Coordinates of C-alpha atoms and ligand atoms in Angstrom, one line a residue:
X1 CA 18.7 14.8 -3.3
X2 CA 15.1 16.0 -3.8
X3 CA 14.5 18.8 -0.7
X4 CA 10.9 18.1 1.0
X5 CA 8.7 20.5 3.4
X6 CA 6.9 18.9 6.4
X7 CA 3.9 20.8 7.3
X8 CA 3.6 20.2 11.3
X9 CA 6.0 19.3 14.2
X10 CA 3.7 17.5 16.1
X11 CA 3.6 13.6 16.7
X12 CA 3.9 13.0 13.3
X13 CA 5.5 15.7 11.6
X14 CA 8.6 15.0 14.2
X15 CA 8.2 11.2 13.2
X16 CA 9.0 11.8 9.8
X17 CA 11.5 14.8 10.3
X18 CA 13.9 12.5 12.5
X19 CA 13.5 9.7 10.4
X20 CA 14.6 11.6 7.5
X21 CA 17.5 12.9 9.5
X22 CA 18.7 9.9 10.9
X23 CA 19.3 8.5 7.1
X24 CA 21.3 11.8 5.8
X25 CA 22.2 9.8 2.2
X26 CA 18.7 8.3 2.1
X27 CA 17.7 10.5 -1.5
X28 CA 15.2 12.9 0.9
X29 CA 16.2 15.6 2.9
X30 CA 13.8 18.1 5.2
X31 CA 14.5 21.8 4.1
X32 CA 11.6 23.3 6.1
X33 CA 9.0 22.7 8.6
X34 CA 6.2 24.6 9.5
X35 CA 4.7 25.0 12.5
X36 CA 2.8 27.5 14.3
X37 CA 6.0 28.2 16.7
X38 CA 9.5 27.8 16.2
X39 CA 10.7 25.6 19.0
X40 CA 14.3 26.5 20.6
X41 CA 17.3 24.9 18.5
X42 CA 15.0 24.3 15.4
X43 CA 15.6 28.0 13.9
X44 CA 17.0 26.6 10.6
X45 CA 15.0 24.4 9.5
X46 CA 11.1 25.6 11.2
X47 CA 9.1 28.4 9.5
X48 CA 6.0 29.9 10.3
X49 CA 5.3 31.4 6.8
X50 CA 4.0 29.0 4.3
X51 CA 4.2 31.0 1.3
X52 CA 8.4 30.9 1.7
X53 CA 7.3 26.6 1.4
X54 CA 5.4 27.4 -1.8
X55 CA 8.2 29.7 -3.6
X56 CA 10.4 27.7 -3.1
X57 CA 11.4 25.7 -6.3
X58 CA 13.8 23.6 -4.5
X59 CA 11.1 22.0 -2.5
X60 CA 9.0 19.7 -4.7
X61 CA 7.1 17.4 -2.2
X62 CA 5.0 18.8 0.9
X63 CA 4.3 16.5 3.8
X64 CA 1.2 17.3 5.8
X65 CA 0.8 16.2 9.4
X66 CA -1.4 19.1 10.8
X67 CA -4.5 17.1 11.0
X68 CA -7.7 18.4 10.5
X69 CA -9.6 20.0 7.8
X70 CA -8.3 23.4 7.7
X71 CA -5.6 24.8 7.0
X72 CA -4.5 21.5 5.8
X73 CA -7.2 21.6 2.6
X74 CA -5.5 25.4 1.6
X75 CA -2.3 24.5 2.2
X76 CA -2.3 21.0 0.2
X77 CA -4.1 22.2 -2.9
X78 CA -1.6 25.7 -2.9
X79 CA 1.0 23.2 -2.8
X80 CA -0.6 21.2 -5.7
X81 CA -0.8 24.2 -7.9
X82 CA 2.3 25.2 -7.2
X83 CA 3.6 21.7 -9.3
X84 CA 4.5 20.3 -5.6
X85 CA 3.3 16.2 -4.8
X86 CA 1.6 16.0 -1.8
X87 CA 2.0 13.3 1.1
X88 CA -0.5 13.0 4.0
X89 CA -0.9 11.5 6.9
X90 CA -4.5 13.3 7.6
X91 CA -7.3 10.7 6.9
X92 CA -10.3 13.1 7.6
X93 CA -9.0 15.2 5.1
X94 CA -8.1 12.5 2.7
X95 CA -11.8 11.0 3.3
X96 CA -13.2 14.3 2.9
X97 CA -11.7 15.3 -0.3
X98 CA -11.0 12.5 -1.6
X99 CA -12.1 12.6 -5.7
X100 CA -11.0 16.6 -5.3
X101 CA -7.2 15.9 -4.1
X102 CA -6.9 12.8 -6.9
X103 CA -8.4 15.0 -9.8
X104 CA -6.5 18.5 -8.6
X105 CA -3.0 15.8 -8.4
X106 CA -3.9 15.1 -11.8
X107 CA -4.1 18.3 -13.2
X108 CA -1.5 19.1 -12.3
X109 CA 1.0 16.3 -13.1
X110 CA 2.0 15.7 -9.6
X111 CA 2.1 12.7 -6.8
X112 CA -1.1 12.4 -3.7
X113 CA -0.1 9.9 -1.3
X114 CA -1.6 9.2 1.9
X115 CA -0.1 5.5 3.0
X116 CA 0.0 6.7 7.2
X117 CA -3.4 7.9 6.6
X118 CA -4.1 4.4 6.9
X119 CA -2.4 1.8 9.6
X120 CA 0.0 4.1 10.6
X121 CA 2.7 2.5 9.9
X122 CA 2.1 -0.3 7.7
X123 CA 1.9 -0.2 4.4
X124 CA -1.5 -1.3 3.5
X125 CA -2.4 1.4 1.1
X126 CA 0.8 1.4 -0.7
X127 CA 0.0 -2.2 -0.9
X128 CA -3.7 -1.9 -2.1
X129 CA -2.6 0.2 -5.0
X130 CA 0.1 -2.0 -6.5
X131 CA -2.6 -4.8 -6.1
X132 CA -5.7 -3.0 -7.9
X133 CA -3.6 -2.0 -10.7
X134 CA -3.3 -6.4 -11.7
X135 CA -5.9 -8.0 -9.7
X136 CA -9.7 -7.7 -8.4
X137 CA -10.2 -6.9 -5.1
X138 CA -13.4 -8.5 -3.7
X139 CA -13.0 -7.8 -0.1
X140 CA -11.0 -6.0 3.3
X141 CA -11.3 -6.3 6.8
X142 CA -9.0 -5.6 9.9
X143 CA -8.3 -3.8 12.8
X144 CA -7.8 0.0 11.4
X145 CA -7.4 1.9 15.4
X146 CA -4.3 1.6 17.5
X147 CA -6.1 3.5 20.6
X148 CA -9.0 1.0 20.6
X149 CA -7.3 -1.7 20.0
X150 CA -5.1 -0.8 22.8
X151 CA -8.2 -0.2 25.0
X152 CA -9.9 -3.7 24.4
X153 CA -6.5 -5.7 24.5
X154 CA -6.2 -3.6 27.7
X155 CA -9.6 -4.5 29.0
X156 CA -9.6 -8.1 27.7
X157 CA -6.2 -9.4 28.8
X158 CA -5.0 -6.9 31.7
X159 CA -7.6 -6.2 33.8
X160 CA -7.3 -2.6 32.7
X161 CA -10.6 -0.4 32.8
X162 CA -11.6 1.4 29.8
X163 CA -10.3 5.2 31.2
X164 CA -7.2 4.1 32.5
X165 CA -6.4 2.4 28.8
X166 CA -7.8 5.3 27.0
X167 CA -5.3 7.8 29.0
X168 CA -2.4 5.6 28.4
X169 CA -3.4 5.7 24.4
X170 CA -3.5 9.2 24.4
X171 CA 0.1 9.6 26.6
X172 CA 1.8 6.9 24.2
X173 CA 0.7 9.3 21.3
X174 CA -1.9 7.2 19.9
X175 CA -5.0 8.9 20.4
X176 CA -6.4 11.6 17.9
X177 CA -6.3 15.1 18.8
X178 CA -10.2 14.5 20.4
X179 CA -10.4 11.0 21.0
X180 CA -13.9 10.6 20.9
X181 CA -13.0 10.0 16.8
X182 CA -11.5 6.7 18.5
X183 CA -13.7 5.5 20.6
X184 CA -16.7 6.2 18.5
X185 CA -15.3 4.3 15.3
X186 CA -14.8 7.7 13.1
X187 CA -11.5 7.6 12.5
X188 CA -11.9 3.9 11.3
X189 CA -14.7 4.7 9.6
X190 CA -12.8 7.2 7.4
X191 CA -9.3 4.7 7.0
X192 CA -12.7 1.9 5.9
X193 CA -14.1 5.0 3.4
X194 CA -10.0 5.5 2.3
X195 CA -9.8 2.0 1.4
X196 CA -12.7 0.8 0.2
X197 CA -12.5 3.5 -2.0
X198 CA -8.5 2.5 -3.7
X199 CA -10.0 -1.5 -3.6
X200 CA -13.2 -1.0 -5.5
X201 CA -12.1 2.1 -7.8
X202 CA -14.9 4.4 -6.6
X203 CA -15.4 7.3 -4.1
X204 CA -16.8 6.6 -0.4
X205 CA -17.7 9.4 1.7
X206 CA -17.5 8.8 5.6
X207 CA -21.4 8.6 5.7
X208 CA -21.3 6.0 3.0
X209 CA -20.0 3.6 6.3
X210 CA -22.8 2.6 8.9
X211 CA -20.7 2.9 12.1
X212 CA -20.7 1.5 15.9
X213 CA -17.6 2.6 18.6
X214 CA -16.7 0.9 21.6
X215 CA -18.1 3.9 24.2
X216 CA -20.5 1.9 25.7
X217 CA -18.2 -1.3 26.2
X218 CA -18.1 -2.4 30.0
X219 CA -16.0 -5.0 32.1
X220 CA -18.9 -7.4 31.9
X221 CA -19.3 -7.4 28.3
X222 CA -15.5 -8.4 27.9
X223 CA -15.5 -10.4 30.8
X224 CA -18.9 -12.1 29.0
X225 CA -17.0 -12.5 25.5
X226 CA -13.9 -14.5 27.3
X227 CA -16.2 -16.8 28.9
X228 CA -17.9 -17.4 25.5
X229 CA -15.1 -17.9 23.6
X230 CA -14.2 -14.6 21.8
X231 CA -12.4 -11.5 21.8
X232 CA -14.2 -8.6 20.7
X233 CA -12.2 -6.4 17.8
X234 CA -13.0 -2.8 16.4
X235 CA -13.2 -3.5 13.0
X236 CA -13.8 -2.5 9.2
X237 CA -15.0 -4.6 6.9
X238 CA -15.4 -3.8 2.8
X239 CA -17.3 -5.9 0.3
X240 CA -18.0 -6.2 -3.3
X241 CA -21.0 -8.4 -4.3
X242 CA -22.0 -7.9 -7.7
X243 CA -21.8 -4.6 -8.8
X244 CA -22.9 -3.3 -5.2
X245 CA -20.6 -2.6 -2.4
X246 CA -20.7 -2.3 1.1
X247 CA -19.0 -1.1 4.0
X248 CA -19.1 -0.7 7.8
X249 CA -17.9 -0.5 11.2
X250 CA -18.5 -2.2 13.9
X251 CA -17.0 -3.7 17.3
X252 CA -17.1 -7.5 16.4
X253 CA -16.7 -10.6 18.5
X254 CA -14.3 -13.2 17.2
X255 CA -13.3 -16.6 17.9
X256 CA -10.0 -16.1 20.4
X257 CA -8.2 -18.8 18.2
X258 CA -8.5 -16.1 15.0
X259 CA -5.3 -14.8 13.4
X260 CA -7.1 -11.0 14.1
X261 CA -7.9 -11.9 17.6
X262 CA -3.8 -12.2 18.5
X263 CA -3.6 -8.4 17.5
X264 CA -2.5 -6.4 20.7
X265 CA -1.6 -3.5 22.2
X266 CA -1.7 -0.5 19.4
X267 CA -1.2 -3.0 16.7
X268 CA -3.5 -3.1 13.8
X269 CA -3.9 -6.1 11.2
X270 CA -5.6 -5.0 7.4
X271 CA -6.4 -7.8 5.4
X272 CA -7.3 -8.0 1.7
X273 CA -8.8 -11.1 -0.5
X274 CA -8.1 -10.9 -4.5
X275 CA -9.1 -12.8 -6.9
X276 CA -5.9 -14.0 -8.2
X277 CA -3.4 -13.2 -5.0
X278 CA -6.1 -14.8 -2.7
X279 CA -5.6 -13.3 1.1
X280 CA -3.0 -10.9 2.2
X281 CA -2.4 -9.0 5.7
X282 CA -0.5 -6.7 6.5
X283 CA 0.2 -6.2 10.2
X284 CA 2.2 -3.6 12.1
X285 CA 2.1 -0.5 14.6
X286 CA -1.6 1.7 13.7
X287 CA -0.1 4.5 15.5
X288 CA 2.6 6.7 17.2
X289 CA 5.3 9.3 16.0
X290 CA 8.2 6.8 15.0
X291 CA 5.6 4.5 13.1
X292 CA 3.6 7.0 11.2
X293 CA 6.4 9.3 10.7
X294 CA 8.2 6.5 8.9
X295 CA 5.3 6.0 6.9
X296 CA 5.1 9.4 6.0
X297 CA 8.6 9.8 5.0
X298 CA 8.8 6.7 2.9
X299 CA 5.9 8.2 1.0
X300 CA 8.2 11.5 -0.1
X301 CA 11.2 8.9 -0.7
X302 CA 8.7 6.8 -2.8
X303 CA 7.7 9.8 -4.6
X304 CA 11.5 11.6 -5.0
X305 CA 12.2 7.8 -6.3
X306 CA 9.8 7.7 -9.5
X307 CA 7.9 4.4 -7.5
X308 CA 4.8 4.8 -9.8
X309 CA 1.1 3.6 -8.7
X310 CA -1.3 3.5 -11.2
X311 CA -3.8 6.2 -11.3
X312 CA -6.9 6.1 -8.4
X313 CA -10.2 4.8 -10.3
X314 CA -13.1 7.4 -9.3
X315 CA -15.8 5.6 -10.0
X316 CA -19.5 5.6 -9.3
X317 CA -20.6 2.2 -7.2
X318 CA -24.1 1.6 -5.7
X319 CA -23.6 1.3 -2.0
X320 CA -25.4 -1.0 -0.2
X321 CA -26.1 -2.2 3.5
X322 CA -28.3 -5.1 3.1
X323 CA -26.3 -7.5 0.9
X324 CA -24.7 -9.7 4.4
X325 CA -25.9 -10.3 7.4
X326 CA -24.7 -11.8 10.8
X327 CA -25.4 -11.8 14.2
X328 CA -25.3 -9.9 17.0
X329 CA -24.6 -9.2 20.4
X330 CA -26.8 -6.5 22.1
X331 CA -26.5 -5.5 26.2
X332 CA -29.5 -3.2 26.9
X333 CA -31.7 -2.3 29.5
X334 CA -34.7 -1.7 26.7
X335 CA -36.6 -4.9 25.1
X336 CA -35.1 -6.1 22.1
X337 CA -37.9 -7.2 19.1
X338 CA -39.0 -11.4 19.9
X339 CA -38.5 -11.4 16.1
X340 CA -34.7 -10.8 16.2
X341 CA -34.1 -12.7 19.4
X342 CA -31.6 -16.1 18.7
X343 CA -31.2 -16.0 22.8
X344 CA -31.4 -14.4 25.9
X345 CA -27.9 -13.7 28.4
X346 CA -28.3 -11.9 31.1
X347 CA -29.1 -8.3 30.4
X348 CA -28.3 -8.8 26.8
X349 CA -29.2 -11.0 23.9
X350 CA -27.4 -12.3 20.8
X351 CA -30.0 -11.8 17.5
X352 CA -30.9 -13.8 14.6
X353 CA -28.4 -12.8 11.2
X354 CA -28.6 -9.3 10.3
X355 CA -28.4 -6.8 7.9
X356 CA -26.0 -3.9 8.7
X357 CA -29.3 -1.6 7.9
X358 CA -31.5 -3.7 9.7
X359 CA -29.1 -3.2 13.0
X360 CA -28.3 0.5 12.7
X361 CA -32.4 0.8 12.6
X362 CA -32.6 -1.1 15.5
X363 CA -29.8 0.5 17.7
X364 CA -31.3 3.7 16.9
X365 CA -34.4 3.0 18.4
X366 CA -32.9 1.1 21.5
X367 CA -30.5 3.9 21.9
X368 CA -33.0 6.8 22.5
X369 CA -33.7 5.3 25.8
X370 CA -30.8 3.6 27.1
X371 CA -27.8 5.5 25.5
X372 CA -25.3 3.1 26.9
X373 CA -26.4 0.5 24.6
X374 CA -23.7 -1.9 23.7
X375 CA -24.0 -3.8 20.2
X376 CA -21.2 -6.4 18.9
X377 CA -21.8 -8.3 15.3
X378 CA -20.4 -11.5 15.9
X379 CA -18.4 -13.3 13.0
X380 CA -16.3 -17.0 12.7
X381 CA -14.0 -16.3 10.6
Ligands
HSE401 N1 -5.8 7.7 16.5 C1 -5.3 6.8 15.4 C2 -5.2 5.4 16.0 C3 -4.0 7.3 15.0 O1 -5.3 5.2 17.2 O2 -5.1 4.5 15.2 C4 -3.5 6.6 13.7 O3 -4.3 6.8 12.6

């Protein structure tokens, strides 16, 4: 029975620890957790001092679920050099440190694993890396945000308003910590970063990944998208043309008949193409304690189990933002460019095919004077 630590005994971290306790013969078992307090009827198991995690030789896996950069950086790499393998379910930090963790794992001879980092609960990243160590990736896309999905399935389909959705997010446990890293597409920017950089063996940093978030999303533009025909989706895409890749976010409007546009509630749907497996998706909760703590625990289990992944690639790609374009849907009170104009609607207009640079250039201009700009690309597929 390999013995585990669990840094955290928030959403996650309690996630992980019950699902580890419910399975008692399972080949895992929690021997501490840390936390900043020591909640009543926990006095065995929680710590507040690290450093009895770290010298102790029993424990040989450490599971972060602190979030943030710091302390989870210290605490991770201590762990690393102390010959322990490291689980996370803390994207920014993965994002952030992304070659560093791999190459500090390495030197040291131990496991990095970040599946909940990633779809909460699915497991798309474990996935990923079984399929880059056989076959090409040339592409991802999906829904990577429970809370905004949530929001827009709210909006779309029950008449909910964009506040009321958001607070419900945040009280079912999906939200971030500040969920403004929702809403404005960070935290699926960094999960597109994450797994862009396992599919195309190289290392993207969250600016590598122009990003739009569904702020400035109003009744009337959902209300505008049903009418139309689509469903609008948060999501990430990930390309490799040539030797160039690409990689953005952006709130995208969908035919209603798609296989993404079914996606509800905190749901998120990640979706790879390979050259020799073709198309696989992988669909499941994005969020909440049960979800992610399961994903978090299997990890450790994975790990105490010998299931090998090959080695990350850390490769150097060129990244690039004008190799597709598409159209899209812009609601703003400023005048858009005749050049780009395919058509007018009423207080908005749908553009000619664009580049993602070409659109991010745009917005930027159009949102110095009216900051509650809305922008949409608009795909078929
Ligand atoms: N806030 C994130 C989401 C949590 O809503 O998807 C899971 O990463």
């Amino acid at each position: 029975m390999k013995k585990i630590a669990i840094l955290g005994f928030g959403v996650v971290g309690r996630g992980a620890y019950e699902t580890i306790q419910a399975r008692k013969n399972a080949g895992i078992s929690v021997k501490k957790v840390l936390d900043v307090r020591v909640p009543t009827g926990y006095e065995d198991v929680v710590t507040t001092d690290y450093q009895s995690i770290l010298s102790d030789p029993e424990i040989e896996i450490v599971a972060e679920a602190i979030g943030g950069l710091h302390p989870a950086y210290e605490f991770l790499t201590a762990a690393m050099k102390a010959k322990k393998s490291v689980v996370t379910a803390n994207k920014h930090l993965v994002c952030t440190f992304f070659r560093e963790l791999h190459t500090l794992a390495k030197e040291n001879g131990v496991e990095f694993r970040y599946t909940p980092a990633v779809g909460g609960g699915i497991p798309w990243l474990y996935n990923l890396r079984r399929t880059v160590r056989l076959d090409e990736v040339t592409s991802l896309s999906g829904i990577m945000n429970g809370t905004t999905n949530y929001i827009l399935d709210g909006m779309t389909h029950k008449g909910a308003d964009f506040s009321s959705a958001l607070s419900e997010a945040q009280r079912l446990g999906y939200a971030e910590a500040d969920p403004t890293a929702d809403i404005d597409g960070l935290d699926v920017r960094r999960k597109c970063a994450i797994s862009a950089s396992v599919a195309f063996g190289a290392v993207l940093t969250e600016d590598d990944v122009p990003t739009f978030g569904i702020r400035n999303i109003l009744k009337i533009d959902t209300d505008r998208f049903t009418a139309m025909g689509y469903v609008c989706k948060l999501l990430a895409k990930a390309e490799k043309i040539g030797d160039k890749i690409t990689a953005y976010v952006e709130p995208t409007l969908i035919p209603k008949a798609s296989e993404t546009a079914a996606i509800g509630s905190n749901f998120n749907m990640i979706s790879l193409t390979a050259k020799r497996v073709g198309r696989l998706s992988f669909i499941g909760q994005g969020a909440g304690k049960d979800p992610t703590g399961m994903a978090l625990a299997e990890d450790c289990l994975d790990i105490a189990e010998k299931s090998a992944v090959t080695e990350t690639v850390l490769g150097n790609v060129e990244i690039s933002h004008e190799l597709t374009e598409h159209p899209y849907y812009v609601r703003t009170t400023e005048a858009l460019d005749e050049r780009v104009i395919s058509h007018r609607l009423d207080g908005a207009y749908i553009t000619i095919p664009l580049t993602v640079s070409k659109i991010h250039h745009i917005m930027k201009e159009i949102q110095s004077n009216d900051s509650a700009a809305f922008v949409a690309g608009i795909t078929e597929e």
